[in-house]
CSV table of C-alpha atoms in Angstrom, one decimal:
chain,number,residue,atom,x,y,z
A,1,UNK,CA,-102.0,-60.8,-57.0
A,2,UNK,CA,-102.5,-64.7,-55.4
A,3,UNK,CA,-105.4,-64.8,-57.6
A,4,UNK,CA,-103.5,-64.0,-61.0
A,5,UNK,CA,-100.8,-65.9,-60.3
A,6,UNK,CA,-103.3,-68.8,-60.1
A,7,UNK,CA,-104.9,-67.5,-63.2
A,8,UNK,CA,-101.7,-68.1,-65.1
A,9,UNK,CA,-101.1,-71.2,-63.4
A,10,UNK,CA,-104.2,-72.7,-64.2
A,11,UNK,CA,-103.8,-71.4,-68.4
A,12,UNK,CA,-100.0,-73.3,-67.8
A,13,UNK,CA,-101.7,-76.2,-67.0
A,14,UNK,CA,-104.2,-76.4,-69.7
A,15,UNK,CA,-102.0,-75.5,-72.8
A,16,UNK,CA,-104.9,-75.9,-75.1
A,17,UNK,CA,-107.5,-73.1,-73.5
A,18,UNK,CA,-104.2,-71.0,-73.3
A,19,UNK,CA,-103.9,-71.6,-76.5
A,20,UNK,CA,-107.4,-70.9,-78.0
A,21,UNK,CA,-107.5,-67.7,-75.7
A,22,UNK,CA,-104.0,-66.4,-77.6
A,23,UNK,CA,-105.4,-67.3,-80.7
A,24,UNK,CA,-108.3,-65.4,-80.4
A,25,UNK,CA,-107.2,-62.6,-78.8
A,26,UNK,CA,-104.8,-62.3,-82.0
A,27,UNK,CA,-107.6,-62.8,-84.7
A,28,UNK,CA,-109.5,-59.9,-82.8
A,29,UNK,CA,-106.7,-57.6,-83.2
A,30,UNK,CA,-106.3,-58.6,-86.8
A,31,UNK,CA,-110.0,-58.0,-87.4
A,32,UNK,CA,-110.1,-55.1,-86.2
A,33,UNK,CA,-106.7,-54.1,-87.5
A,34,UNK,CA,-108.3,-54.8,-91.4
A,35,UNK,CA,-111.1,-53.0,-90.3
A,36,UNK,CA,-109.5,-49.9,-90.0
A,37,UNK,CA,-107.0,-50.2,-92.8
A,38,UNK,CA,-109.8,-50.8,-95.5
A,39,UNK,CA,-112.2,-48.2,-93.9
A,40,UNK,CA,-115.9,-47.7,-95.9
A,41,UNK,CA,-114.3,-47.4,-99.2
A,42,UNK,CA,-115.7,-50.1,-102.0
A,43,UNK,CA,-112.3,-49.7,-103.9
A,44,UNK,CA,-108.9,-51.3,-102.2
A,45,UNK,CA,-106.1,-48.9,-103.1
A,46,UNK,CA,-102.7,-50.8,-103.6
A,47,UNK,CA,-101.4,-49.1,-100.5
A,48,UNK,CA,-104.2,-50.3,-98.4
A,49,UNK,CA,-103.7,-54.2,-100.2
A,50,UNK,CA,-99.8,-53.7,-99.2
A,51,UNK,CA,-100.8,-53.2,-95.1
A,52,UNK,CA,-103.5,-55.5,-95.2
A,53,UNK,CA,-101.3,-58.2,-96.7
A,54,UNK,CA,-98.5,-57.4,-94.2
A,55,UNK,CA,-100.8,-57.3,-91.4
A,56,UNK,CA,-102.3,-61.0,-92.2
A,57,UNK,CA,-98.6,-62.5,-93.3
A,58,UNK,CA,-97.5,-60.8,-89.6
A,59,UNK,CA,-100.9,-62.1,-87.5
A,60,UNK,CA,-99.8,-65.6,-89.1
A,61,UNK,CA,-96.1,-65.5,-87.9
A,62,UNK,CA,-97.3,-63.9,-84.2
A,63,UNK,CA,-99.7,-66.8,-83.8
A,64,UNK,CA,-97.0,-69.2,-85.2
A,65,UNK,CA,-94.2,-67.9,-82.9
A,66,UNK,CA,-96.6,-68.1,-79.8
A,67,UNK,CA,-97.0,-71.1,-80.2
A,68,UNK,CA,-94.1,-72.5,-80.7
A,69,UNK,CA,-92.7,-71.0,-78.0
A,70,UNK,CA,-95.3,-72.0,-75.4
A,71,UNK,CA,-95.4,-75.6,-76.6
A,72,UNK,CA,-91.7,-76.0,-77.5
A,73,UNK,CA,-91.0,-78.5,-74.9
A,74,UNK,CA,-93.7,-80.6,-76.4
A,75,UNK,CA,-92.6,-80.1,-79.7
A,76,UNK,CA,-89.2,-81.3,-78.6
A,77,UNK,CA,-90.2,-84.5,-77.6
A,78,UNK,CA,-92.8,-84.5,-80.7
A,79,UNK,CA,-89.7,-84.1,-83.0
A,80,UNK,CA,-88.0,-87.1,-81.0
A,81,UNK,CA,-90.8,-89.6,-81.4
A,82,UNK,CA,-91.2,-89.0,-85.5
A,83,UNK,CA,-87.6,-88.8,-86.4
A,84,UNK,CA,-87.6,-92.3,-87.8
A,85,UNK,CA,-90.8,-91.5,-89.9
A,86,UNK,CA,-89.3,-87.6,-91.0
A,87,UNK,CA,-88.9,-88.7,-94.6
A,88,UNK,CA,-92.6,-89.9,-94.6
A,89,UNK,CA,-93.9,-86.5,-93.2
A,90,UNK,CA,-91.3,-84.5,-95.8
A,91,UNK,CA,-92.7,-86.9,-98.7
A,92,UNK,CA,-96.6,-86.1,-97.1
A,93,UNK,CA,-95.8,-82.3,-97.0
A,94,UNK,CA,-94.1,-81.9,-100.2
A,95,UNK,CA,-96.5,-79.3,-101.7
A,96,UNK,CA,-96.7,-77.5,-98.1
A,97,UNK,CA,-92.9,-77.2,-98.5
A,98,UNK,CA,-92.7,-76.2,-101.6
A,99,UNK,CA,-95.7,-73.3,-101.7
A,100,UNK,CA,-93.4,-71.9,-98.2
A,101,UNK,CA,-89.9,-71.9,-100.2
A,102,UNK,CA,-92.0,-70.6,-102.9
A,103,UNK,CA,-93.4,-67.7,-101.3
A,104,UNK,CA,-89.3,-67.4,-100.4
A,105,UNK,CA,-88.3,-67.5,-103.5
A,106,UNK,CA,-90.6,-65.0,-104.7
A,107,UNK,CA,-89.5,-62.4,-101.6
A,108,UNK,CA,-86.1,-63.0,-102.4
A,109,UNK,CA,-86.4,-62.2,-106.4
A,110,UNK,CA,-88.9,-59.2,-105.9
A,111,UNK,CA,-90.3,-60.7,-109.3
A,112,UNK,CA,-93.6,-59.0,-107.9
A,113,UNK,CA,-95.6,-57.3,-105.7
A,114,UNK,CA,-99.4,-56.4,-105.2
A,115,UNK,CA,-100.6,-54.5,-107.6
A,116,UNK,CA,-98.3,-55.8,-110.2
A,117,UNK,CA,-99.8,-57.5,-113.4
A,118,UNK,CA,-98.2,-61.2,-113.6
A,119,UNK,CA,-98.9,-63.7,-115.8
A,120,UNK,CA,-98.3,-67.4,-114.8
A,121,UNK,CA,-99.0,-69.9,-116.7
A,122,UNK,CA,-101.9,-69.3,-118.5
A,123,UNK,CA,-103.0,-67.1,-115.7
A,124,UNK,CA,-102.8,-63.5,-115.5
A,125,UNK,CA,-104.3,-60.7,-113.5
A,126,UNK,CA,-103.3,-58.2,-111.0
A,127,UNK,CA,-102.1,-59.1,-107.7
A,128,UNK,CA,-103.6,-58.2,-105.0
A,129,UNK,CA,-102.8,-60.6,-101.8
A,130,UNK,CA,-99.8,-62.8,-101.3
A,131,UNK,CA,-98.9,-64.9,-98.3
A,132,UNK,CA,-96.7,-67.9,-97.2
A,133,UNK,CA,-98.6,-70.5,-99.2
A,134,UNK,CA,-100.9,-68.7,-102.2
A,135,UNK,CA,-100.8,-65.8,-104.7
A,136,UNK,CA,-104.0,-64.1,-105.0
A,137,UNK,CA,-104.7,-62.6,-108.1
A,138,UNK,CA,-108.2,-61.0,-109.8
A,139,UNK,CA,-107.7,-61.9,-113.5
A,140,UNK,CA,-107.1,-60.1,-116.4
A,141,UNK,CA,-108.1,-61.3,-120.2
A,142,UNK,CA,-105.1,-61.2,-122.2
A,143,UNK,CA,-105.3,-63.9,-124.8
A,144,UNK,CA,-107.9,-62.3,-126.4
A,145,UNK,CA,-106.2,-58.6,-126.6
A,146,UNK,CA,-108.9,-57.1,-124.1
A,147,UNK,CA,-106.7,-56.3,-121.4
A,148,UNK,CA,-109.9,-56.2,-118.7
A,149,UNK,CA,-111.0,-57.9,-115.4
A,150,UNK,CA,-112.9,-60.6,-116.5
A,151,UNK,CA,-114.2,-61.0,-112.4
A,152,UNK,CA,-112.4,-63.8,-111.8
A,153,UNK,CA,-110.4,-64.0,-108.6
A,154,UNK,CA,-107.8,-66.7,-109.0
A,155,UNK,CA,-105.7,-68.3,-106.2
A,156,UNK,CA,-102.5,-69.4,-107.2
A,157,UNK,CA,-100.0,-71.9,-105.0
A,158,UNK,CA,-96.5,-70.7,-104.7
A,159,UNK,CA,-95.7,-73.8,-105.5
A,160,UNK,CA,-96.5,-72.8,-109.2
A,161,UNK,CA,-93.7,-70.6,-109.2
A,162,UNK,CA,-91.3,-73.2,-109.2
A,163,UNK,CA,-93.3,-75.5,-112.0
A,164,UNK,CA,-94.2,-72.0,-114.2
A,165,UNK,CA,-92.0,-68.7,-115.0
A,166,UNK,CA,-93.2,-65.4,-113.4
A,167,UNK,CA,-93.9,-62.6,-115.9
A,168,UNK,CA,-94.3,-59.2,-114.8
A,169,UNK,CA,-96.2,-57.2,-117.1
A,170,UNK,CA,-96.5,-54.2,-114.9
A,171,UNK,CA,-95.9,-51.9,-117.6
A,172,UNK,CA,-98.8,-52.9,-119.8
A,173,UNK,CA,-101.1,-51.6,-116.9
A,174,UNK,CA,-100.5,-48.3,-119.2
A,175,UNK,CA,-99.5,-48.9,-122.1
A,176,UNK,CA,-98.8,-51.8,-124.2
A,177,UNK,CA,-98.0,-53.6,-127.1
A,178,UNK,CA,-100.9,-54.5,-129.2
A,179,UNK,CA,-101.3,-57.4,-131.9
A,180,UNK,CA,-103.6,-57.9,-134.4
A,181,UNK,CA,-103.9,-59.5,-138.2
A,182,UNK,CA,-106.3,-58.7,-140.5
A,183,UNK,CA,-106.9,-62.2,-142.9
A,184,UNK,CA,-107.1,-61.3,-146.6
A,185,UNK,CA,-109.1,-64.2,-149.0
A,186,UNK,CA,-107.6,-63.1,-152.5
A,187,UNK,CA,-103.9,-63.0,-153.1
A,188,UNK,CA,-103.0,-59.4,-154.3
A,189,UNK,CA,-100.8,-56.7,-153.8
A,190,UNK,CA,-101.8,-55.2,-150.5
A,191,UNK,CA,-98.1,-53.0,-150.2
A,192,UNK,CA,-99.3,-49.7,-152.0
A,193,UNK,CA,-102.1,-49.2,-149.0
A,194,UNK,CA,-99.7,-49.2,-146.3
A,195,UNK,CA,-98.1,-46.1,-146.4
A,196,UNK,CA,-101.8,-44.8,-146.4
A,197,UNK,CA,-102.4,-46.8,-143.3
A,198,UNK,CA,-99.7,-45.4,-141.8
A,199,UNK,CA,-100.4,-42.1,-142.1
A,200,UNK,CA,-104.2,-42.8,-140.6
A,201,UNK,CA,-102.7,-45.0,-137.8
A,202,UNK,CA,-100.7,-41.8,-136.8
A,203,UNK,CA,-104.0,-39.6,-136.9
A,204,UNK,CA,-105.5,-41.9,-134.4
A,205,UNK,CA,-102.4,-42.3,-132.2
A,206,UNK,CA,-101.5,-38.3,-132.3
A,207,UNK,CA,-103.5,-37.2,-129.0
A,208,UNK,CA,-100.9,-39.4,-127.0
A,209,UNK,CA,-98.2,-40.2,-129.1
A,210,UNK,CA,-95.6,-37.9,-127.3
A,211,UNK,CA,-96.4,-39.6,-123.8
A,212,UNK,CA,-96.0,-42.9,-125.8
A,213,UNK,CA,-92.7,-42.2,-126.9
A,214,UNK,CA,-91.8,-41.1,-123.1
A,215,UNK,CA,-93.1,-44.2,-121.7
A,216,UNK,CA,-91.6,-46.4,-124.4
A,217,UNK,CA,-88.2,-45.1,-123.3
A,218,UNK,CA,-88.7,-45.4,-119.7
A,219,UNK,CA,-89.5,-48.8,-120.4
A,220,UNK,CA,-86.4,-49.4,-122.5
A,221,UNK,CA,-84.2,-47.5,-119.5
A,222,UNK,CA,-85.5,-50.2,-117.0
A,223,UNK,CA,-85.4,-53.2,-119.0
A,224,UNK,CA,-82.2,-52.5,-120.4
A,225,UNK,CA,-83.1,-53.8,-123.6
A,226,UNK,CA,-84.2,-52.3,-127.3
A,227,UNK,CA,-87.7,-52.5,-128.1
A,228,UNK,CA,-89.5,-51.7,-131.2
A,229,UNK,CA,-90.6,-47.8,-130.6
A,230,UNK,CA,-93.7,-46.6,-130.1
A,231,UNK,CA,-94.3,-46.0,-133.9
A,232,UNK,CA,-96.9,-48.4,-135.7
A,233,UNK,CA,-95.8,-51.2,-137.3
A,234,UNK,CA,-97.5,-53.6,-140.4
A,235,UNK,CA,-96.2,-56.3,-141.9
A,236,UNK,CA,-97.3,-59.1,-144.4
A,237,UNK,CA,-97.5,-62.9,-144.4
A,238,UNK,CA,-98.9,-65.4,-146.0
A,239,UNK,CA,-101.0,-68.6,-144.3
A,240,UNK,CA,-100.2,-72.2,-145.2
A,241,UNK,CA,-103.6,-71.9,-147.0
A,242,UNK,CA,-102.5,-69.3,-149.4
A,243,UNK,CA,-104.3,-66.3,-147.3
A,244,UNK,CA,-102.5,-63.1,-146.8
A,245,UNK,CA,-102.3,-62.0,-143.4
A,246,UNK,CA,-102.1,-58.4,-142.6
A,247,UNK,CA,-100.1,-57.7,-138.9
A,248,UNK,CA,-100.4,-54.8,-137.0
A,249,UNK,CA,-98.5,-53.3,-133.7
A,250,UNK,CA,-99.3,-50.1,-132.2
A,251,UNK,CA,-98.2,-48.6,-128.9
A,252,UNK,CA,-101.2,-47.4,-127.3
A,253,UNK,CA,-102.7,-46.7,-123.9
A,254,UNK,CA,-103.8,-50.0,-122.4
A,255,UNK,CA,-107.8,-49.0,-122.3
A,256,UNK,CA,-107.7,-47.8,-125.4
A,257,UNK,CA,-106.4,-50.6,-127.3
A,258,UNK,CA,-109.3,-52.5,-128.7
A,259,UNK,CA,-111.0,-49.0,-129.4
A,260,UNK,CA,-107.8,-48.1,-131.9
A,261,UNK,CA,-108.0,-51.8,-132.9
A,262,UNK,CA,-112.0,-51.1,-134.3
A,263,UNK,CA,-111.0,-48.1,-135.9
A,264,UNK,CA,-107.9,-49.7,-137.9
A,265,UNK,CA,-109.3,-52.5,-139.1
A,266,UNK,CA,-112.7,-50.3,-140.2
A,267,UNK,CA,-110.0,-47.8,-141.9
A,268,UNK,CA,-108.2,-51.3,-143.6
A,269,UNK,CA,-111.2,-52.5,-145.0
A,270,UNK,CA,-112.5,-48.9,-146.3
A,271,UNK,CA,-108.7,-48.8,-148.1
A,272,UNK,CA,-109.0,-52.1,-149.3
A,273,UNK,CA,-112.5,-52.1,-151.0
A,274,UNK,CA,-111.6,-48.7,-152.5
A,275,UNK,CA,-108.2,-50.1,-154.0
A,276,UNK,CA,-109.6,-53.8,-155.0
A,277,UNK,CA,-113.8,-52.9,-155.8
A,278,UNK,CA,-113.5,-56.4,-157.8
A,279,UNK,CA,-112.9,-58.5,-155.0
A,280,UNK,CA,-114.5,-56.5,-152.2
């Protein structure tokens, strides 16, 4: 007993060693922890990301805790000594500061969570880690209507949250809303094809159109807002050039989007060279 009192005497003493020993004892735990949440699978299921974010975020406020309390008295008289250079060190920390009230900010709106798709910025992808200063996220090709990984992993600040808005798009992991134009060189009337179009945009959408029109509404439900229905849509324009631009919108299963998008413009084209041979 003599001999542990002295023990804890002696790691008193030396603060630091004490320290270190915590520290490590801690990231052992946590290692072995992540270990056993993530298991030999090669695929991270959301609910597996969810505890091993939690069990990160909670090693970092153990370790933070611990030490705080065993070097408070320190820190008191640390917090003494600067308080006439605090606005330096809030001016120095300014990013630290604001990525912590970020990650705050975020908790506080629920504007996500991992597993979600966000898009921020000009950055979007799927979430799968957050913490008290970054967002991680593995991104997802979205300007370009492809709606896949593209292997990217992106770290994002949570400072950004305060510089960008946060945009869910959570329910475009199933099914979204997809865009695409179709240019047209010579100026004629394209009208008298669409009803046509229609009719084969139905054929190709008719496999899941009923699930379509379920999801659409539980969208609508949630968001509290009226959106456009899971029919397909086609309008005209015209470019500043004097071009007619053909728009399309279906509501289609996300993976399946650019395969519909192939077979609509291939069915546009067929229409159009059998209605206008001239100019085809």
């Amino acid at each position: 007993m003599e001999k542990m009192w002295q023990a804890i005497d002696f790691l008193l003493t030396h603060k630091f060693i004490f320290s270190a020993l915590i520290i490590c004892i801690i990231l052992i735990i946590r290692r072995i922890t992540l270990s056993q949440i993530r298991g030999d699978v090669a695929f991270l299921s959301e609910d597996q990301r969810n505890w091993m974010s939690r069990t990160k975020n909670g090693t970092v406020a153990v370790v933070v805790f611990t030490m705080f309390v065993l070097w408070k008295s320190e820190i008191s008289e640390f917090a003494l000594s600067v308080t006439a250079i605090a606005v330096a060190i809030v001016v120095a920390s300014k990013e630290i500061i604001l990525c912590f009230t970020g990650s705050i900010q975020r908790a506080s709106s629920r504007s996500f969570r991992i597993g979600d798709w966000i898009e921020v910025g000009k950055i979007s992808g799927e979430v799968i880690e957050h913490n008290l200063m970054a967002t991680v996220i593995q991104e997802i090709d979205l300007y370009h209507g492809q709606y896949h990984f593209t292997g990217k992993t992106a770290t994002l600040p949570n400072s950004m949250f305060f510089t960008y808005p946060v945009k869910n798009l959570n329910f475009m992991k199933r099914y979204v809303y997809h865009n695409f134009s179709v240019t047209v060189r010579d100026f004629v009337n394209l009208y008298p094809m669409l009803p046509d179009l229609i009719v084969k945009i139905e054929e190709h959408c008719e496999e899941f159109i009923d699930v379509a029109r379920r999801y659409n509404g539980m969208i609508e439900k949630h968001a509290g807002v009226d959106l456009p229905g899971s029919e397909p849509h086609i309008h005209i324009t015209s470019s500043p050039t004097g071009e007619q631009e053909v728009h399309f919108m279906i509501f289609c299963p996300t993976e399946k989007a650019v395969h519909l998008e192939q077979d609509i413009r291939k069915d546009f084209m067929e229409a159009y060279a059998e209605e206008f041979p001239a100019t085809a």
